[in-house]
Amino acid sequence: MHIIGVLGSPHSAGPSSTLAREVLRGAQDAGHTVKIYELNQMSVRGCQGCRTCKDQGVDCIVEDDLLPYWAELHSAGGLVVSAPNYASQVCGPMITYMNRHYCLLDRDWKVRIHPGIKLVGVFSQGNQNREQYLPVYRWFLGDFENRDMQLVDTIVHTRADAVTPGSPLMERAYRVGRSL
């Protein structure tokens, strides 16, 4: 199975990216192929509202670094998305990325992608109350679930959690990846 990882943090070695990479390492060790997109290193534009996706039933035509992602997503069996929480919300680049999935709904609002892509969300926040922003993360992941993706797990890192080899959260991330 092919697994796509989309990392939203501007910090390649930050906690959300580190945990997402551990999920992906587990997936690789289970025999899956993995492709990682780091949004901070890409040129990604927001949805232009052109409606070409609706009118012609095609993937997003915006010419940016997400173009190869759309073709990959159609054959993927899993999607791992990660983001830090800035200002009580998933970081801006990930919201832009999420909004671009508008193209996966046809003009009758039917999903244009195969159902059952396994979805894992990985988030990092400063607040030590792991539950504090779960509604925000559910809202974000809900957009993907509305595209018939199947949520497998939501991993939330707080500043109290270690993100080092062998730490409980890293072990959980690895197990989640292996389970995909």
Coordinates of N, CA and C in Angstrom, one line a residue:
M1 N 0.8 -1.2 0.0 CA 0.0 0.0 0.0 C 0.9 1.2 0.0
H2 N 0.4 2.3 -0.6 CA 1.1 3.5 -0.7 C 0.6 4.5 0.4
I3 N 1.5 5.1 1.2 CA 1.1 6.0 2.2 C 1.7 7.4 1.9
I4 N 0.8 8.4 2.0 CA 1.3 9.8 1.8 C 1.4 10.5 3.1
G5 N 2.4 11.2 3.4 CA 2.6 12.0 4.6 C 2.6 13.5 4.2
V6 N 1.8 14.3 4.8 CA 1.8 15.8 4.5 C 2.1 16.4 5.8
L7 N 3.3 17.1 5.9 CA 3.8 17.7 7.1 C 3.6 19.2 7.0
G8 N 2.9 19.8 7.9 CA 2.5 21.2 7.9 C 3.4 22.1 8.7
S9 N 4.3 21.6 9.5 CA 5.1 22.4 10.3 C 6.2 23.1 9.6
P10 N 6.5 24.4 9.9 CA 7.7 25.0 9.3 C 9.0 24.5 9.9
H11 N 8.9 23.6 10.9 CA 10.1 23.0 11.6 C 10.1 21.5 11.2
S12 N 11.1 21.2 10.3 CA 11.2 19.8 9.8 C 11.4 18.8 11.0
A13 N 12.1 19.3 12.0 CA 12.3 18.4 13.2 C 11.5 18.7 14.4
G14 N 10.4 19.5 14.2 CA 9.5 19.8 15.3 C 8.7 18.6 15.7
P15 N 8.0 18.7 16.8 CA 7.3 17.5 17.3 C 6.2 16.9 16.4
S16 N 5.4 17.8 15.7 CA 4.4 17.2 14.9 C 5.1 16.4 13.7
S17 N 6.1 17.0 13.1 CA 6.8 16.4 12.0 C 7.5 15.1 12.5
T18 N 8.2 15.2 13.6 CA 8.9 14.0 14.1 C 7.9 12.9 14.4
L19 N 6.8 13.1 15.0 CA 5.8 12.1 15.2 C 5.2 11.5 13.9
A20 N 5.0 12.4 13.0 CA 4.4 11.9 11.7 C 5.5 11.1 11.0
R21 N 6.7 11.4 11.0 CA 7.8 10.6 10.4 C 7.9 9.2 11.1
E22 N 7.6 9.2 12.4 CA 7.6 7.9 13.1 C 6.4 7.1 12.7
V23 N 5.3 7.7 12.5 CA 4.1 6.9 11.9 C 4.5 6.3 10.5
L24 N 5.2 7.2 9.7 CA 5.5 6.7 8.4 C 6.7 5.7 8.4
R25 N 7.5 5.8 9.4 CA 8.6 4.7 9.6 C 7.9 3.4 9.9
G26 N 6.9 3.4 10.8 CA 6.2 2.2 11.1 C 5.5 1.6 9.9
A27 N 4.9 2.5 9.0 CA 4.3 2.1 7.8 C 5.3 1.4 6.9
Q28 N 6.5 2.1 6.7 CA 7.5 1.5 5.9 C 8.0 0.1 6.4
D29 N 8.2 0.0 7.7 CA 8.6 -1.2 8.3 C 7.6 -2.3 8.1
A30 N 6.3 -1.9 7.9 CA 5.2 -2.9 7.7 C 5.1 -3.3 6.2
G31 N 6.0 -2.7 5.4 CA 6.1 -3.0 3.9 C 5.4 -2.0 3.0
H32 N 4.9 -0.9 3.5 CA 4.3 0.1 2.7 C 5.3 1.0 2.1
T33 N 5.0 1.6 0.9 CA 5.8 2.7 0.3 C 5.3 4.0 0.9
V34 N 6.2 5.0 1.0 CA 5.9 6.2 1.7 C 6.4 7.4 0.8
K35 N 5.6 8.4 0.7 CA 6.0 9.7 0.1 C 5.7 10.8 1.0
I36 N 6.6 11.7 1.3 CA 6.4 12.8 2.2 C 6.4 14.1 1.5
Y37 N 5.4 14.9 1.8 CA 5.3 16.3 1.3 C 5.5 17.2 2.5
E38 N 6.5 18.1 2.5 CA 6.6 19.1 3.5 C 6.2 20.5 3.0
L39 N 5.0 20.9 3.4 CA 4.4 22.1 2.9 C 5.3 23.3 3.0
N40 N 6.1 23.5 4.0 CA 6.9 24.6 4.2 C 8.0 24.7 3.1
Q41 N 8.3 23.6 2.5 CA 9.4 23.6 1.4 C 8.7 23.6 0.0
M42 N 7.4 23.8 0.0 CA 6.7 23.8 -1.3 C 6.1 25.1 -1.6
S43 N 5.7 25.3 -2.8 CA 4.9 26.4 -3.3 C 3.5 25.9 -3.4
V44 N 2.7 26.3 -2.5 CA 1.3 25.9 -2.4 C 0.4 27.1 -2.4
R45 N -0.5 27.2 -3.3 CA -1.5 28.3 -3.3 C -2.8 27.8 -2.8
G46 N -3.7 28.7 -2.4 CA -5.0 28.4 -1.9 C -5.9 28.1 -3.1
C47 N -7.1 27.5 -2.8 CA -8.1 27.3 -3.7 C -8.5 28.6 -4.4
Q48 N -8.6 28.6 -5.7 CA -8.9 29.9 -6.5 C -10.4 30.0 -6.7
G49 N -11.2 29.1 -6.3 CA -12.6 29.2 -6.6 C -13.0 29.2 -8.0
C50 N -12.1 28.6 -8.9 CA -12.4 28.6 -10.3 C -13.5 27.6 -10.8
R51 N -13.7 26.7 -9.9 CA -14.8 25.6 -10.1 C -14.5 24.7 -11.3
T52 N -13.3 24.7 -11.9 CA -12.9 23.8 -12.9 C -13.1 22.3 -12.4
C53 N -12.7 22.1 -11.2 CA -12.9 20.8 -10.6 C -14.3 20.3 -10.6
K54 N -15.3 21.2 -10.4 CA -16.7 20.9 -10.4 C -17.2 20.8 -11.8
D55 N -16.9 21.8 -12.6 CA -17.4 21.8 -14.0 C -16.9 20.7 -14.9
Q56 N -15.6 20.3 -14.7 CA -15.0 19.3 -15.6 C -14.8 18.0 -14.9
G57 N -15.0 17.9 -13.5 CA -14.8 16.7 -12.8 C -13.4 16.2 -12.8
V58 N -12.5 17.2 -12.5 CA -11.0 16.9 -12.5 C -10.4 17.3 -11.2
D59 N -9.2 16.9 -11.0 CA -8.5 17.3 -9.8 C -8.1 18.8 -9.9
C60 N -7.7 19.4 -8.9 CA -7.3 20.8 -8.9 C -6.3 21.1 -10.0
I61 N -6.5 22.2 -10.7 CA -5.7 22.6 -11.8 C -4.7 23.7 -11.5
V62 N -4.7 24.1 -10.2 CA -3.8 25.2 -9.8 C -2.4 24.6 -10.0
E63 N -1.6 25.4 -10.7 CA -0.2 24.9 -11.0 C 0.7 25.3 -9.9
D64 N 0.9 24.4 -9.0 CA 1.8 24.6 -7.9 C 2.4 23.2 -7.5
D65 N 3.1 23.1 -6.4 CA 3.8 21.9 -6.0 C 2.8 20.8 -5.5
L66 N 1.5 21.0 -5.4 CA 0.6 19.9 -5.1 C 0.1 19.1 -6.3
L67 N 0.5 19.6 -7.5 CA 0.0 18.8 -8.7 C 0.3 17.3 -8.6
P68 N 1.5 16.9 -8.3 CA 1.7 15.4 -8.3 C 1.0 14.7 -7.1
Y69 N 0.6 15.5 -6.1 CA -0.1 14.9 -4.9 C -1.4 14.3 -5.3
W70 N -2.1 15.1 -6.2 CA -3.5 14.6 -6.5 C -3.5 13.3 -7.2
A71 N -2.6 13.0 -8.1 CA -2.5 11.7 -8.8 C -2.1 10.7 -7.8
E72 N -1.2 11.0 -6.9 CA -0.8 10.0 -5.9 C -2.0 9.6 -5.0
L73 N -2.7 10.6 -4.6 CA -3.8 10.4 -3.6 C -4.8 9.4 -4.2
H74 N -5.1 9.4 -5.5 CA -6.1 8.5 -6.1 C -5.7 7.0 -5.9
S75 N -4.4 6.8 -5.8 CA -3.9 5.4 -5.6 C -3.4 5.1 -4.2
A76 N -3.5 6.1 -3.3 CA -3.0 5.9 -1.9 C -4.0 5.0 -1.1
G77 N -3.4 4.3 -0.2 CA -4.2 3.6 0.8 C -4.2 4.3 2.2
G78 N -3.3 5.3 2.3 CA -3.2 5.9 3.6 C -2.7 7.4 3.5
L79 N -3.1 8.2 4.4 CA -2.7 9.6 4.4 C -2.5 10.0 5.9
V80 N -1.2 10.5 6.1 CA -0.8 11.0 7.4 C -0.7 12.5 7.3
V81 N -1.4 13.3 8.1 CA -1.3 14.7 8.1 C -0.9 15.2 9.4
S82 N 0.0 16.1 9.5 CA 0.5 16.6 10.7 C 0.6 18.1 10.7
A83 N 0.4 18.7 11.9 CA 0.5 20.2 12.0 C 0.7 20.6 13.4
P84 N 1.4 21.7 13.6 CA 1.4 22.3 14.9 C 0.1 23.2 15.1
N85 N -0.2 23.5 16.3 CA -1.3 24.3 16.7 C -0.8 25.7 17.0
Y86 N -1.1 26.6 16.1 CA -0.7 28.0 16.3 C -2.0 28.9 16.5
A87 N -2.0 29.7 17.6 CA -3.1 30.5 17.9 C -4.5 29.7 18.0
S88 N -4.4 28.6 18.7 CA -5.6 27.8 19.0 C -6.2 27.1 17.8
Q89 N -5.4 26.9 16.7 CA -5.9 26.4 15.5 C -4.8 25.6 14.8
V90 N -5.1 24.7 13.9 CA -4.2 24.1 13.0 C -3.5 25.2 12.2
C91 N -2.2 25.0 12.0 CA -1.4 26.1 11.3 C -2.0 26.4 9.9
G92 N -1.8 27.7 9.5 CA -2.4 28.2 8.3 C -2.1 27.4 7.0
P93 N -0.8 27.0 6.8 CA -0.6 26.2 5.5 C -1.4 24.9 5.5
M94 N -1.7 24.3 6.6 CA -2.5 23.1 6.6 C -4.0 23.4 6.3
I95 N -4.4 24.5 6.7 CA -5.8 24.9 6.4 C -5.9 25.1 4.9
T96 N -4.9 25.8 4.3 CA -4.9 26.0 2.8 C -4.9 24.6 2.1
Y97 N -4.0 23.7 2.6 CA -3.9 22.4 2.0 C -5.3 21.7 2.1
M98 N -5.9 21.8 3.3 CA -7.2 21.1 3.5 C -8.3 21.7 2.5
N99 N -8.3 23.0 2.4 CA -9.3 23.6 1.5 C -9.1 23.2 0.1
R100 N -7.9 22.9 -0.4 CA -7.7 22.4 -1.7 C -8.4 21.1 -2.0
H101 N -8.8 20.3 -1.0 CA -9.5 19.1 -1.2 C -10.9 19.3 -1.7
Y102 N -11.3 20.5 -1.8 CA -12.6 20.9 -2.4 C -12.8 20.2 -3.8
C103 N -11.6 20.0 -4.5 CA -11.7 19.5 -5.8 C -12.1 18.0 -5.8
L104 N -12.1 17.3 -4.7 CA -12.4 15.9 -4.6 C -13.9 15.7 -4.6
L105 N -14.7 16.7 -4.6 CA -16.2 16.6 -4.7 C -16.7 17.1 -6.0
D106 N -17.5 16.3 -6.7 CA -18.0 16.7 -8.0 C -19.1 17.7 -7.9
R107 N -19.7 18.1 -9.0 CA -20.7 19.2 -8.9 C -22.0 18.8 -8.2
D108 N -22.2 17.5 -8.0 CA -23.3 17.0 -7.2 C -22.9 16.7 -5.7
W109 N -21.7 17.1 -5.4 CA -21.1 17.0 -4.0 C -20.8 15.5 -3.7
K110 N -20.6 14.7 -4.7 CA -20.2 13.3 -4.5 C -18.7 13.2 -4.5
V111 N -18.2 12.3 -3.7 CA -16.7 12.2 -3.6 C -16.2 11.5 -4.9
R112 N -15.1 12.1 -5.4 CA -14.4 11.6 -6.6 C -13.2 10.8 -6.3
I113 N -13.0 10.3 -5.2 CA -11.8 9.5 -4.8 C -12.3 8.2 -4.2
H114 N -11.5 7.2 -4.3 CA -11.9 5.9 -3.8 C -12.1 6.0 -2.2
P115 N -13.1 5.3 -1.7 CA -13.3 5.3 -0.3 C -12.3 4.5 0.5
G116 N -12.2 4.8 1.8 CA -11.5 4.0 2.7 C -10.0 4.3 2.9
I117 N -9.5 5.4 2.3 CA -8.1 5.8 2.6 C -8.0 5.9 4.1
K118 N -7.0 5.3 4.6 CA -6.7 5.3 6.1 C -6.1 6.7 6.4
L119 N -6.7 7.4 7.4 CA -6.2 8.7 7.8 C -5.7 8.7 9.2
V120 N -4.5 9.4 9.4 CA -3.9 9.6 10.7 C -3.7 11.1 10.8
G121 N -4.1 11.7 11.9 CA -3.8 13.1 12.2 C -2.8 13.2 13.4
V122 N -1.8 14.0 13.2 CA -0.8 14.2 14.2 C -0.7 15.7 14.5
F123 N -0.8 16.1 15.7 CA -0.9 17.5 16.1 C 0.0 17.8 17.3
S124 N 0.6 19.0 17.3 CA 1.4 19.4 18.5 C 0.9 20.7 19.0
Q125 N 0.8 20.8 20.3 CA 0.3 22.0 21.0 C 1.1 22.3 22.2
G126 N 1.2 23.6 22.6 CA 1.8 24.0 23.8 C 1.0 23.6 25.1
N127 N -0.3 23.7 25.0 CA -1.2 23.5 26.1 C -1.1 22.0 26.5
Q128 N -0.9 21.8 27.8 CA -0.7 20.5 28.4 C -1.9 19.7 28.5
N129 N -3.1 20.4 28.3 CA -4.4 19.7 28.4 C -4.6 19.1 27.0
R130 N -4.4 17.8 26.8 CA -4.5 17.1 25.5 C -5.9 17.3 24.9
E131 N -6.9 17.4 25.7 CA -8.3 17.5 25.2 C -8.6 18.9 24.7
Q132 N -7.9 19.9 25.1 CA -8.2 21.3 24.9 C -8.6 21.6 23.4
Y133 N -7.8 21.1 22.5 CA -8.1 21.5 21.1 C -8.6 20.3 20.2
L134 N -9.0 19.2 20.9 CA -9.6 18.1 20.1 C -10.7 18.5 19.2
P135 N -11.6 19.4 19.6 CA -12.7 19.8 18.6 C -12.1 20.5 17.4
V136 N -11.0 21.2 17.5 CA -10.3 21.8 16.4 C -9.8 20.7 15.4
Y137 N -9.1 19.7 16.0 CA -8.5 18.7 15.3 C -9.6 17.8 14.6
R138 N -10.7 17.6 15.3 CA -11.8 16.8 14.7 C -12.4 17.6 13.5
W139 N -12.5 18.9 13.7 CA -13.0 19.7 12.6 C -12.1 19.6 11.3
F140 N -10.8 19.7 11.6 CA -9.8 19.6 10.5 C -9.9 18.2 9.8
L141 N -9.8 17.2 10.6 CA -9.8 15.8 10.1 C -11.2 15.5 9.5
G142 N -12.2 16.1 10.0 CA -13.6 15.9 9.4 C -13.7 16.2 8.0
D143 N -12.9 17.2 7.5 CA -13.0 17.5 6.1 C -12.5 16.3 5.2
F144 N -11.5 15.6 5.7 CA -11.0 14.4 5.0 C -12.0 13.2 5.2
E145 N -12.5 13.1 6.3 CA -13.5 12.1 6.5 C -14.7 12.3 5.6
N146 N -15.1 13.6 5.3 CA -16.1 13.9 4.4 C -15.8 13.5 2.9
R147 N -14.5 13.2 2.7 CA -14.1 12.7 1.4 C -13.9 11.1 1.5
D148 N -14.7 10.5 2.4 CA -14.7 9.1 2.6 C -13.4 8.4 3.0
M149 N -12.6 9.2 3.7 CA -11.4 8.7 4.3 C -11.8 8.1 5.7
Q150 N -11.0 7.1 6.2 CA -11.3 6.5 7.4 C -10.3 6.9 8.5
L151 N -10.7 7.6 9.5 CA -9.8 8.0 10.6 C -9.4 6.8 11.4
V152 N -8.1 6.6 11.4 CA -7.5 5.5 12.2 C -7.1 6.0 13.6
D153 N -6.5 7.2 13.7 CA -6.0 7.7 15.0 C -5.7 9.2 14.9
T154 N -5.8 9.8 16.0 CA -5.4 11.2 16.2 C -4.4 11.2 17.3
I155 N -3.2 11.6 17.0 CA -2.1 11.7 18.0 C -1.9 13.2 18.4
V156 N -1.9 13.5 19.6 CA -1.8 14.9 20.1 C -0.6 14.9 21.0
H157 N 0.4 15.7 20.6 CA 1.6 16.0 21.4 C 1.4 17.3 22.2
T158 N 1.7 17.3 23.5 CA 1.7 18.5 24.3 C 3.1 18.8 24.7
R159 N 3.4 20.0 25.2 CA 4.8 20.4 25.6 C 5.3 19.5 26.7
A160 N 4.4 18.8 27.4 CA 4.8 17.9 28.5 C 5.4 16.6 28.0
D161 N 5.1 16.3 26.7 CA 5.5 15.0 26.1 C 6.9 15.0 25.5
A162 N 7.6 13.9 25.8 CA 8.9 13.8 25.1 C 8.7 13.2 23.7
V163 N 9.5 13.7 22.8 CA 9.4 13.2 21.4 C 10.8 12.7 21.1
T164 N 11.2 11.7 21.8 CA 12.6 11.1 21.7 C 12.4 9.6 21.5
P165 N 13.4 8.9 20.9 CA 13.3 7.5 20.6 C 12.9 6.8 21.9
G166 N 11.9 5.9 21.8 CA 11.5 5.1 23.0 C 10.5 5.8 23.9
S167 N 10.2 7.0 23.6 CA 9.2 7.7 24.5 C 7.8 7.1 24.1
P168 N 6.8 7.2 25.1 CA 5.5 6.5 24.9 C 4.8 7.1 23.6
L169 N 4.9 8.4 23.4 CA 4.2 8.9 22.2 C 4.9 8.5 20.9
M170 N 6.2 8.4 20.9 CA 6.9 7.9 19.7 C 6.6 6.4 19.4
E171 N 6.5 5.6 20.5 CA 6.1 4.2 20.3 C 4.7 4.1 19.8
R172 N 3.8 4.9 20.3 CA 2.4 4.9 19.8 C 2.4 5.2 18.3
A173 N 3.1 6.3 17.9 CA 3.2 6.7 16.5 C 3.7 5.5 15.6
Y174 N 4.7 4.9 16.1 CA 5.3 3.8 15.3 C 4.2 2.6 15.2
R175 N 3.6 2.3 16.3 CA 2.5 1.2 16.2 C 1.4 1.6 15.3
V176 N 1.0 2.9 15.3 CA -0.1 3.3 14.4 C 0.4 3.1 13.0
G177 N 1.6 3.5 12.6 CA 2.1 3.3 11.3 C 2.2 1.8 10.9
R178 N 2.6 1.0 11.8 CA 2.6 -0.5 11.5 C 1.3 -1.0 11.2
S179 N 0.3 -0.4 11.9 CA -1.1 -1.0 11.8 C -1.8 -0.6 10.5
L180 N -1.2 0.4 9.8 CA -1.8 0.8 8.5 C -1.7 -0.4 7.5

